[in-house]
PDB file of C-alpha atoms in Angstrom:
ATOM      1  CA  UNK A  20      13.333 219.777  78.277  1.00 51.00           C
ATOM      2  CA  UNK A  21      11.320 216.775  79.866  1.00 54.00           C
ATOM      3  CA  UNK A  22       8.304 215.439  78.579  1.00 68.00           C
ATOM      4  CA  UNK A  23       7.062 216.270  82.017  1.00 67.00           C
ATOM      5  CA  UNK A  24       7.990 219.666  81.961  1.00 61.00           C
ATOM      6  CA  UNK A  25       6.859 220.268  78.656  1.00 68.00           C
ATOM      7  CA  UNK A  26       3.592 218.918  79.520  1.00 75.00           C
ATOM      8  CA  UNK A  27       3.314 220.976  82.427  1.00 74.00           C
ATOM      9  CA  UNK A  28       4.270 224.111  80.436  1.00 72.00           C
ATOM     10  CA  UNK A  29       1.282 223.473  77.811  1.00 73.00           C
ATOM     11  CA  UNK A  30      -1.049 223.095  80.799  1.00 75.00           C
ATOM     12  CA  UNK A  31      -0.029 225.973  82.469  1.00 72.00           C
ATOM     13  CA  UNK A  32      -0.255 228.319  78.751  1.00 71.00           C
ATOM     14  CA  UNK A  33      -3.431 226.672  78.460  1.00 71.00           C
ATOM     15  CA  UNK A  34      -4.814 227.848  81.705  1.00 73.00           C
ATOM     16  CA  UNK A  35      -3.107 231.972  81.001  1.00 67.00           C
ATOM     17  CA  UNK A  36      -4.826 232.063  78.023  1.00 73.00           C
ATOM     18  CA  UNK A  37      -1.744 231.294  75.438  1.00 72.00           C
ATOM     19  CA  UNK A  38      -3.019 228.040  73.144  1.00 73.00           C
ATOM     20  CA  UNK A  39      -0.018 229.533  70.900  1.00 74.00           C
ATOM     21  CA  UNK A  40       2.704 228.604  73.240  1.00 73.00           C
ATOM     22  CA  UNK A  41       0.633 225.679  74.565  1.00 71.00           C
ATOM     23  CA  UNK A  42       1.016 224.283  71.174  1.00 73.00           C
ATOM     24  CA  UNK A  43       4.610 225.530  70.177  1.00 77.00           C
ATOM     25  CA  UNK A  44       6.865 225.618  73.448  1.00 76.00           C
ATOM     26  CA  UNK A  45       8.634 222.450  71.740  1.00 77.00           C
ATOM     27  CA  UNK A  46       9.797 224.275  68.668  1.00 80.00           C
ATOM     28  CA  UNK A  47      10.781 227.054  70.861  1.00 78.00           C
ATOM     29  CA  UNK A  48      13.097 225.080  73.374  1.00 79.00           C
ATOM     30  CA  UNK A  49      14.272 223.218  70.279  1.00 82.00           C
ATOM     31  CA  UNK A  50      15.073 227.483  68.807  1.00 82.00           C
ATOM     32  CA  UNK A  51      16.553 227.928  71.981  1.00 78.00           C
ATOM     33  CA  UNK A  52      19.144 225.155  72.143  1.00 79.00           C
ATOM     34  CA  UNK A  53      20.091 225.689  68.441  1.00 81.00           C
ATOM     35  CA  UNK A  54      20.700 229.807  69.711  1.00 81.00           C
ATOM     36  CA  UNK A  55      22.276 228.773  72.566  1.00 83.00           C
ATOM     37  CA  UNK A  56      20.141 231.350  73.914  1.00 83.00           C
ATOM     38  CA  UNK A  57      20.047 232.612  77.725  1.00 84.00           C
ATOM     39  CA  UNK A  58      17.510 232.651  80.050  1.00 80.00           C
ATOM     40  CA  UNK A  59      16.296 235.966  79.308  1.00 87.00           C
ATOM     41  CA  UNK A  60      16.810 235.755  75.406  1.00 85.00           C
ATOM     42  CA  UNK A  61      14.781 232.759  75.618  1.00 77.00           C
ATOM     43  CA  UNK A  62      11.862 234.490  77.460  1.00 81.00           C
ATOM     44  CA  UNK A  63      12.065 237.623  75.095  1.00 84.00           C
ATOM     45  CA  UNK A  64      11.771 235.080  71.895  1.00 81.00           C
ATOM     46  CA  UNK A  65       8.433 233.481  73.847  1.00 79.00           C
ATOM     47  CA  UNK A  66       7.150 236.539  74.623  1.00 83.00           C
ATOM     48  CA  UNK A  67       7.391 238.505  71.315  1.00 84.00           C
ATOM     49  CA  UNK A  68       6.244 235.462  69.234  1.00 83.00           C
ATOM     50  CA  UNK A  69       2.993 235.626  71.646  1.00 82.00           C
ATOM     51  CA  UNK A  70       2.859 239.161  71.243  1.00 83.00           C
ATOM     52  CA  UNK A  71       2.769 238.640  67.408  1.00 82.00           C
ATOM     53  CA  UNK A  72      -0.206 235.934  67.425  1.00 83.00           C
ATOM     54  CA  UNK A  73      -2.087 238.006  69.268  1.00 85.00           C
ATOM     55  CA  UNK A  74      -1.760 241.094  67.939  1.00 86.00           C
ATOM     56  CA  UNK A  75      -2.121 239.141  64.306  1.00 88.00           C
ATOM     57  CA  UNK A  76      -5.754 237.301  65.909  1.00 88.00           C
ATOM     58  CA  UNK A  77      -6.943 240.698  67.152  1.00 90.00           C
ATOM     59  CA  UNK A  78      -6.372 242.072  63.926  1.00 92.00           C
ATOM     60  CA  UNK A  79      -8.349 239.617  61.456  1.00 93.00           C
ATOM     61  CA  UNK A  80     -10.754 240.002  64.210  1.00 94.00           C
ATOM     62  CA  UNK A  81     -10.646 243.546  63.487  1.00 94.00           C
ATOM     63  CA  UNK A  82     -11.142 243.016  59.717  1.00 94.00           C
ATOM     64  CA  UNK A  83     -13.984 240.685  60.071  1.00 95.00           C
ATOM     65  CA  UNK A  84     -16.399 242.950  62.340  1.00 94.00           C
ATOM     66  CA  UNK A  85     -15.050 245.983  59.908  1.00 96.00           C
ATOM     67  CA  UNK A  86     -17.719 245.365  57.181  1.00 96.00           C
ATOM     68  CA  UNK A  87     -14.967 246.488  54.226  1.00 97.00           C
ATOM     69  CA  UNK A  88     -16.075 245.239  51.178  1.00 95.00           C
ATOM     70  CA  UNK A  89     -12.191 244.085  50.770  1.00 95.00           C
ATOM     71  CA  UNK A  90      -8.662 244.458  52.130  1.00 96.00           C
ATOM     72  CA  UNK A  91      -6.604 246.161  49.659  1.00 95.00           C
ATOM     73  CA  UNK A  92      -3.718 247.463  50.783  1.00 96.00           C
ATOM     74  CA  UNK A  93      -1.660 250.603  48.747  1.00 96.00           C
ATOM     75  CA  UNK A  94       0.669 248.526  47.890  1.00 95.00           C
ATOM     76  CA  UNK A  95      -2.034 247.152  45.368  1.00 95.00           C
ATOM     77  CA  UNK A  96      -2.811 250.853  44.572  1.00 95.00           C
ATOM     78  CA  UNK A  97      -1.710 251.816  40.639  1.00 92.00           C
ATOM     79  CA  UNK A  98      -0.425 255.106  41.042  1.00 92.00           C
ATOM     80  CA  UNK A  99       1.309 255.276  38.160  1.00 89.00           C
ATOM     81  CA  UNK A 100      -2.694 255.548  36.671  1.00 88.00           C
ATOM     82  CA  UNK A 101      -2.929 258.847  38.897  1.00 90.00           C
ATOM     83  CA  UNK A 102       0.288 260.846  37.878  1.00 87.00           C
ATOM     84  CA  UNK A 103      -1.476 264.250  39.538  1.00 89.00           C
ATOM     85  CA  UNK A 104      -2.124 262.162  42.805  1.00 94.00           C
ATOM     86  CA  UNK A 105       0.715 262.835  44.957  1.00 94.00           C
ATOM     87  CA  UNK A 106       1.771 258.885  46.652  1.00 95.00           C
ATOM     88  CA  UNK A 107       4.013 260.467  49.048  1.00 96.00           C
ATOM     89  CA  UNK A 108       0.739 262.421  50.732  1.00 95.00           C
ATOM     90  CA  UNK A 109      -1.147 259.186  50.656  1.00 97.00           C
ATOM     91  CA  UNK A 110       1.463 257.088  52.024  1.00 96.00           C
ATOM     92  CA  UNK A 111       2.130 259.530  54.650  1.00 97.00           C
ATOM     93  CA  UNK A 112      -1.569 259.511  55.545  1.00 97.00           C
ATOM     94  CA  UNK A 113      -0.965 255.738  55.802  1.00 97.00           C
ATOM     95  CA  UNK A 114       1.692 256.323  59.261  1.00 97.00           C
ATOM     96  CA  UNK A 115      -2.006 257.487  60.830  1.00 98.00           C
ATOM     97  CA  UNK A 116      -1.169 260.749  62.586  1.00 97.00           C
ATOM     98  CA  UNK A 117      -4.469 261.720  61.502  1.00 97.00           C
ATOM     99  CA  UNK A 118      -6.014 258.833  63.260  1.00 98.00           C
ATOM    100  CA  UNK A 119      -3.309 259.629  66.276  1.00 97.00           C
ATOM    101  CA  UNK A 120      -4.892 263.265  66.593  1.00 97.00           C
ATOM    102  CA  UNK A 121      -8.662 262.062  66.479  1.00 97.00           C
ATOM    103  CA  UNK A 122      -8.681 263.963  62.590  1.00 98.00           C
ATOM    104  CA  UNK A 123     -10.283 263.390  59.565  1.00 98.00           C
ATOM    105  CA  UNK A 124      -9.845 262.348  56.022  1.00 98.00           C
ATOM    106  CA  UNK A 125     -11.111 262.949  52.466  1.00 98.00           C
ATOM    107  CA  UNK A 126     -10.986 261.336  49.329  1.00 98.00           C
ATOM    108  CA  UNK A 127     -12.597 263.612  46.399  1.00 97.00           C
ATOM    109  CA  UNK A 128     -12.681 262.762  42.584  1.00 95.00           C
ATOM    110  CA  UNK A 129     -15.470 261.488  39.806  1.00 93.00           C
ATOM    111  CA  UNK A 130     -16.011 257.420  40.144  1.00 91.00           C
ATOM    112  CA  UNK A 131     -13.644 255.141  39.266  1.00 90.00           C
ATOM    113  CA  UNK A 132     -10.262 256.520  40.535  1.00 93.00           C
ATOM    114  CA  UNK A 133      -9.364 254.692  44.024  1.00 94.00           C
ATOM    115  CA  UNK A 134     -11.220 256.298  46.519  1.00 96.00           C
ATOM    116  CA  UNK A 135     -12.696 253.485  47.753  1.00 96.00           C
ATOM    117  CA  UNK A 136      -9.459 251.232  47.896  1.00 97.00           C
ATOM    118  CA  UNK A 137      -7.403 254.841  49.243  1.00 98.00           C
ATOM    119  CA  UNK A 138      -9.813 254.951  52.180  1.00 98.00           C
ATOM    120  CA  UNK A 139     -10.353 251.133  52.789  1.00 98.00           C
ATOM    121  CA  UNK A 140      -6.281 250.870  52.753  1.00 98.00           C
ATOM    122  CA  UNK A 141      -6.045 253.273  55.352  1.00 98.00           C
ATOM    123  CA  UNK A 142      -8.595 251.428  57.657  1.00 98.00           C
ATOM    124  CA  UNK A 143      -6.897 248.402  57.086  1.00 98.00           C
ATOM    125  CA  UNK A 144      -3.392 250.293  58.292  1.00 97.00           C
ATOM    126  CA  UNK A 145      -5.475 251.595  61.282  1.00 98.00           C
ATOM    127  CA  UNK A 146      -6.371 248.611  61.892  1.00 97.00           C
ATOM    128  CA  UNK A 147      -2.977 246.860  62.090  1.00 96.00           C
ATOM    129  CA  UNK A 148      -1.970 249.400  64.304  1.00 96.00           C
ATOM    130  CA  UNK A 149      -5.020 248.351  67.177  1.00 95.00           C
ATOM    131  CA  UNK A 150      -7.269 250.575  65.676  1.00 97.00           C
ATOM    132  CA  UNK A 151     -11.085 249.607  65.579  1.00 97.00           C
ATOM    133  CA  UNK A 152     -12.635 250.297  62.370  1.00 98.00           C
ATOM    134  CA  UNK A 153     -16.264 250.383  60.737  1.00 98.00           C
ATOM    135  CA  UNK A 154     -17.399 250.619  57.109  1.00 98.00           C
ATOM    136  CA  UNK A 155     -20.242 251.761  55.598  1.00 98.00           C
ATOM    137  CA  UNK A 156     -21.714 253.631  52.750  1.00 98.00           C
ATOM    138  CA  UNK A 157     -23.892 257.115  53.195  1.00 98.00           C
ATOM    139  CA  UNK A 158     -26.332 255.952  52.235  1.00 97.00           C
ATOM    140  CA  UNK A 159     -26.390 252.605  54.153  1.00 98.00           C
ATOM    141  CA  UNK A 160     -26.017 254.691  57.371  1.00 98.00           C
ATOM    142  CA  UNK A 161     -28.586 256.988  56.456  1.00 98.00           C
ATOM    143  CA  UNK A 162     -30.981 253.943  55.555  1.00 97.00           C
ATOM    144  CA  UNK A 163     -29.688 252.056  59.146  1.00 98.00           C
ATOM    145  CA  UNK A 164     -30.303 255.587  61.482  1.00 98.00           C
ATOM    146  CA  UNK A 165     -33.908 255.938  60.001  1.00 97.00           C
ATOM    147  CA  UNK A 166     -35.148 252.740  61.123  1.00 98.00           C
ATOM    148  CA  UNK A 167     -34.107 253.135  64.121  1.00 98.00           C
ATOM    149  CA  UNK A 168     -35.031 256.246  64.646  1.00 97.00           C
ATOM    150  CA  UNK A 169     -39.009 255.023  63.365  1.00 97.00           C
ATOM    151  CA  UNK A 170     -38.234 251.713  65.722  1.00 97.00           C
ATOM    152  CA  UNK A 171     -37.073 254.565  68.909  1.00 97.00           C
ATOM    153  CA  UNK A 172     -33.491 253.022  68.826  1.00 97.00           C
ATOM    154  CA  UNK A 173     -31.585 256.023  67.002  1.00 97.00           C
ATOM    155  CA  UNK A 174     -29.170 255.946  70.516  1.00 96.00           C
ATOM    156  CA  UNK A 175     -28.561 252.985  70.278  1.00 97.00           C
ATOM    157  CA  UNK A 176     -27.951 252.425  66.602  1.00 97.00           C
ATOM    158  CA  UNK A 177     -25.831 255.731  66.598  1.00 98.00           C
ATOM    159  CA  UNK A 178     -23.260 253.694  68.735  1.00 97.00           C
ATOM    160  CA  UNK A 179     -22.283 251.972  65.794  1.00 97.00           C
ATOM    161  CA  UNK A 180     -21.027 254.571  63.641  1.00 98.00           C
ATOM    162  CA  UNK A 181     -19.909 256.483  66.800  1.00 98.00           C
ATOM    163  CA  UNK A 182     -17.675 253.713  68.813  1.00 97.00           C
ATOM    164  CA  UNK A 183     -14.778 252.966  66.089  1.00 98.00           C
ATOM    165  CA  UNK A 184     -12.294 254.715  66.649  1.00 98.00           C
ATOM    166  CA  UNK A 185     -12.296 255.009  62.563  1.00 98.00           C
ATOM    167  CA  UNK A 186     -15.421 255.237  60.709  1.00 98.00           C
ATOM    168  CA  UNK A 187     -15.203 255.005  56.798  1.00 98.00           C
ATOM    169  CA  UNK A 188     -18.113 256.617  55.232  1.00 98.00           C
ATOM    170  CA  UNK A 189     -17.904 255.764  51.316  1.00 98.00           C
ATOM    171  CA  UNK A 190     -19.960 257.830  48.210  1.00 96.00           C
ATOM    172  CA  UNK A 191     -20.931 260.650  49.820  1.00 97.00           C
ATOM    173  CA  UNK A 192     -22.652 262.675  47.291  1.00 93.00           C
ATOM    174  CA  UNK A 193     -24.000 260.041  45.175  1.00 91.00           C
ATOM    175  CA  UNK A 194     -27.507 260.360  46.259  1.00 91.00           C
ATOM    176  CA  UNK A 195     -29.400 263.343  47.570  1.00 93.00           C
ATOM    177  CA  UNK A 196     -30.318 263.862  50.810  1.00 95.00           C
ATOM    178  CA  UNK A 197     -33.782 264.950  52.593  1.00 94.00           C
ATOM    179  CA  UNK A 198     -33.214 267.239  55.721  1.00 93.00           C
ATOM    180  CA  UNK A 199     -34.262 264.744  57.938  1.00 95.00           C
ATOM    181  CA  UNK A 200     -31.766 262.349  56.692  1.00 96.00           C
ATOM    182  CA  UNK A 201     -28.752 265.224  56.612  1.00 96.00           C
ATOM    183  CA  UNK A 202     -29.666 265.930  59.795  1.00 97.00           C
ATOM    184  CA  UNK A 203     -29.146 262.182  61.305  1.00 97.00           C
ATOM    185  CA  UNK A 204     -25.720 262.419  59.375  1.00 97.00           C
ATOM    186  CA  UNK A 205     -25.005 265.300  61.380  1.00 97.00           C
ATOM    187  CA  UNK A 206     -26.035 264.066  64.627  1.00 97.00           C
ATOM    188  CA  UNK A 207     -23.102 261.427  63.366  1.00 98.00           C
ATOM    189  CA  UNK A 208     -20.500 264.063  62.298  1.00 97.00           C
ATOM    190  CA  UNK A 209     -21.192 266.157  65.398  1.00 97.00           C
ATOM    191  CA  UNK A 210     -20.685 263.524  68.054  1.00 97.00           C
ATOM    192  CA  UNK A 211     -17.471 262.499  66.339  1.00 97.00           C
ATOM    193  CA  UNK A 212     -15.585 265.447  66.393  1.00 97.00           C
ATOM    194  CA  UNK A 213     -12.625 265.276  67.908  1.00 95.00           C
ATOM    195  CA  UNK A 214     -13.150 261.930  69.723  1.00 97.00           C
ATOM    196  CA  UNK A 215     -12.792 259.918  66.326  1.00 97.00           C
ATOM    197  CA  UNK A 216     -11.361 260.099  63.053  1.00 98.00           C
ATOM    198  CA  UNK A 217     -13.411 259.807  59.673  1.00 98.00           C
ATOM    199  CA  UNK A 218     -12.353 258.632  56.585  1.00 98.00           C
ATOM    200  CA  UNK A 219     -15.147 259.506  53.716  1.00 98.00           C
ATOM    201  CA  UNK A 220     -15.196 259.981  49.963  1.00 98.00           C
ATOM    202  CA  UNK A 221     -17.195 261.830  47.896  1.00 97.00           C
ATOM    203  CA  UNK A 222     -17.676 262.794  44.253  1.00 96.00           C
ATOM    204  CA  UNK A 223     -18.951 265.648  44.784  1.00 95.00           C
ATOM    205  CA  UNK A 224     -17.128 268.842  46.118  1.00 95.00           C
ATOM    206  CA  UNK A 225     -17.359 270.195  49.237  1.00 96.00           C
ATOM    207  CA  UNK A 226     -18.712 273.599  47.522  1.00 95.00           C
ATOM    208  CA  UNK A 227     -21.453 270.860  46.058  1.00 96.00           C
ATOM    209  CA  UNK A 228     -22.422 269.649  49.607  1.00 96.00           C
ATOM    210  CA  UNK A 229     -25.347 271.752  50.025  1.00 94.00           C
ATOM    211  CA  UNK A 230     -27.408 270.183  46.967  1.00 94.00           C
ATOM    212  CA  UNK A 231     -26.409 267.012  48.327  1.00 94.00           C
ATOM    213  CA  UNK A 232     -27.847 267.693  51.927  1.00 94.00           C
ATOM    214  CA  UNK A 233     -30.561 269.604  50.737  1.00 91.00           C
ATOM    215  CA  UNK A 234     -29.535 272.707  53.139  1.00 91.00           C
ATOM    216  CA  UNK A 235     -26.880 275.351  52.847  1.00 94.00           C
ATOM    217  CA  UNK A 236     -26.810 276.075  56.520  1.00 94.00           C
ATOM    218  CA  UNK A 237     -26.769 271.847  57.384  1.00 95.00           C
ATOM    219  CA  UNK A 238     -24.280 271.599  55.268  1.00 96.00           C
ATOM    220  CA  UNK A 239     -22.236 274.358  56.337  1.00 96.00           C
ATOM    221  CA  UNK A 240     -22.432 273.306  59.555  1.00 96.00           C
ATOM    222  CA  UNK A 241     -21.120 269.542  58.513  1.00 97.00           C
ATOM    223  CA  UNK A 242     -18.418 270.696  57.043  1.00 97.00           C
ATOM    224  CA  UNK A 243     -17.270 273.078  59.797  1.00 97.00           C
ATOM    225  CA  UNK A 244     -17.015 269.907  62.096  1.00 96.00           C
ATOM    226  CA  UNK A 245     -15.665 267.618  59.382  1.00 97.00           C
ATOM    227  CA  UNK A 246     -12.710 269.670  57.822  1.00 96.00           C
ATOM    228  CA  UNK A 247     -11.393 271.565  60.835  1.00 96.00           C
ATOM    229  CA  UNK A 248      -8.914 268.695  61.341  1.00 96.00           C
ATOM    230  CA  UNK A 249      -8.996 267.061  57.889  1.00 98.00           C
ATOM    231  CA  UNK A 250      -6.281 265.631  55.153  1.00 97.00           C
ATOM    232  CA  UNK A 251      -8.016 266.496  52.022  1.00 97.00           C
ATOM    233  CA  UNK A 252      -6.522 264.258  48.841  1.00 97.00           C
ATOM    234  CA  UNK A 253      -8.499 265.524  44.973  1.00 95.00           C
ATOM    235  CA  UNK A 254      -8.022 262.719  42.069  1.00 94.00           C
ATOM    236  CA  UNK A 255      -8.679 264.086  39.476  1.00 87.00           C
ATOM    237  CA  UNK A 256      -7.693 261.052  37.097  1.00 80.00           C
ATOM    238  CA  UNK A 257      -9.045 258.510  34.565  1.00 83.00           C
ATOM    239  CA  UNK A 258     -11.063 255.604  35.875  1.00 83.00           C
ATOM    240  CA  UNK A 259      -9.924 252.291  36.677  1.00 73.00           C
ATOM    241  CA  UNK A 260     -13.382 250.679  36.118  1.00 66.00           C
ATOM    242  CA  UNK A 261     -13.269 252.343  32.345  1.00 68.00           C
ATOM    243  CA  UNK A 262      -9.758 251.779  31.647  1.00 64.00           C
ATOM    244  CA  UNK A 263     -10.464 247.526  32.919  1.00 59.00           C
ATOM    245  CA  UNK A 264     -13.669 248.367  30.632  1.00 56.00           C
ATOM    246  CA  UNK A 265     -11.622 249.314  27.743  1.00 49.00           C
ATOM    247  CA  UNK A 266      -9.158 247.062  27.659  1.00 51.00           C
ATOM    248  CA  UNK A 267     -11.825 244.192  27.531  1.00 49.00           C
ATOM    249  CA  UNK A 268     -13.153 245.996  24.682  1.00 48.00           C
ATOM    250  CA  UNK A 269      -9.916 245.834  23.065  1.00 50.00           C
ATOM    251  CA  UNK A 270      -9.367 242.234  23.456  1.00 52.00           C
ATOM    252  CA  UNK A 271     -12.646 241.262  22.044  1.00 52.00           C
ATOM    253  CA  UNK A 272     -12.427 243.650  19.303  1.00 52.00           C
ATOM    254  CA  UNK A 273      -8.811 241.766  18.397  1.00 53.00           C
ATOM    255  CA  UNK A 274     -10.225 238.427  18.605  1.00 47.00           C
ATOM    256  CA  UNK A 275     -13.635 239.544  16.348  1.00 50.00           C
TER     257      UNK A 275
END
């Protein structure tokens, strides 16, 4: 290819909104030549590698306006730690046909087994597959819809937990709720169902739910909405935190 055309080429990328192949149509003519590729093969290669920087840009875009607190995957998930947890179920989980059908899952067991990195793996799968995600703890929400509800912006801010197609609500359970504040989570739970999937986990079972939002009937009626398209996953297990805990303790016990 001439340094004319090749210039032109950049230009033109440049101008469609493609700095990728504005910057790498050389190496891709030089591909082509070495392939012997066709006309058509060649415009299949450009077009898929395009594809794949753009889908790979919108999804670390995705991951930055997320708010996880990390990106594990389950490939970093020990489930040899959690012989009762079942990793076929969770992986399954992880092919999203419960984000497909607008559903729900939940991730119950004390603190320290994997919730967290369970439910924050399957964002980051939903994300990869064009997904838009959102993170946040009850308790942050909670905190977030009150002052805007005192500031008269509760519409507004409930468009944050209610446009992702996947909202992760983490440590439900951990602190009680007043009615007031139960209620704003089900003004969330109620306007997602079945027009967006949830992924929460709790420590608390759902039998428990009415202590934590201070109302049988408010609770009932969260639940109703929340579990009658949910994947419900117990772990029952020993804690990571105390086993990394332990082991610590072990080490400076050996070197004392």
């Amino acid at each position: 290819m001439s340094e004319l055309v090749s210039t032109r080429i950049r230009n033109t990328a440049g101008k469609l909104g493609l700095p990728h192949l504005a910057e790498t149509i050389n190496e891709y003519t030089r591909r082509a030549d070495e392939g012997k590729m066709g006309y058509l093969d060649f415009l299949d290669l450009v077009l898929s590698e395009e594809l794949a920087v753009r889908d790979d840009r919108r999804f670390r875009q995705g991951l930055r306006l997320s708010k996880l607190p990390h990106h594990k995957t389950l490939d970093e998930y020990d489930f040899s730690f959690q012989p009762d947890l079942d990793p076929c179920k969770v992986k399954d989980l992880a092919t999203l046909p419960f984000v497909d059908g607008k559903a729900n899952a939940a991730l119950l067991g004390p603190p320290g087994v994997g919730k967290t990195h369970i439910a924050v793996a399957l964002a980051v799968a939903a994300c990869r597959a064009g997904y838009s995600i959102y993170f946040t703890s009850l308790d942050d929400m909670v905190r977030n819809l009150k002052a805007a509800e005192a500031a008269g912006r509760l519409t507004n801010k409930l468009g944050t937990y209610l446009r992702p197609s996947v909202l992760v609500v983490d440590e439900v359970g951990y602190q009680p709720l007043e009615r007031a504040e139960a209620n704003l989570v089900f003004q969330v739970i109620s306007k997602r169902y079945e027009k967006g999937s949830i992924i929460l986990t709790s420590n608390k079972t759902f039998s428990e739910w009415g202590q934590v939002f201070g109302d049988e009937v408010l609770a009932t009626a969260i639940l109703d909405r929340l579990l009658h398209h949910c994947e419900v996953i117990s772990i029952n297990g020993p804690s990571y935190r105390l086993k990394n805990r332990l082991s610590a303790i072990e080490r400076e016990n050996d070197v004392a």
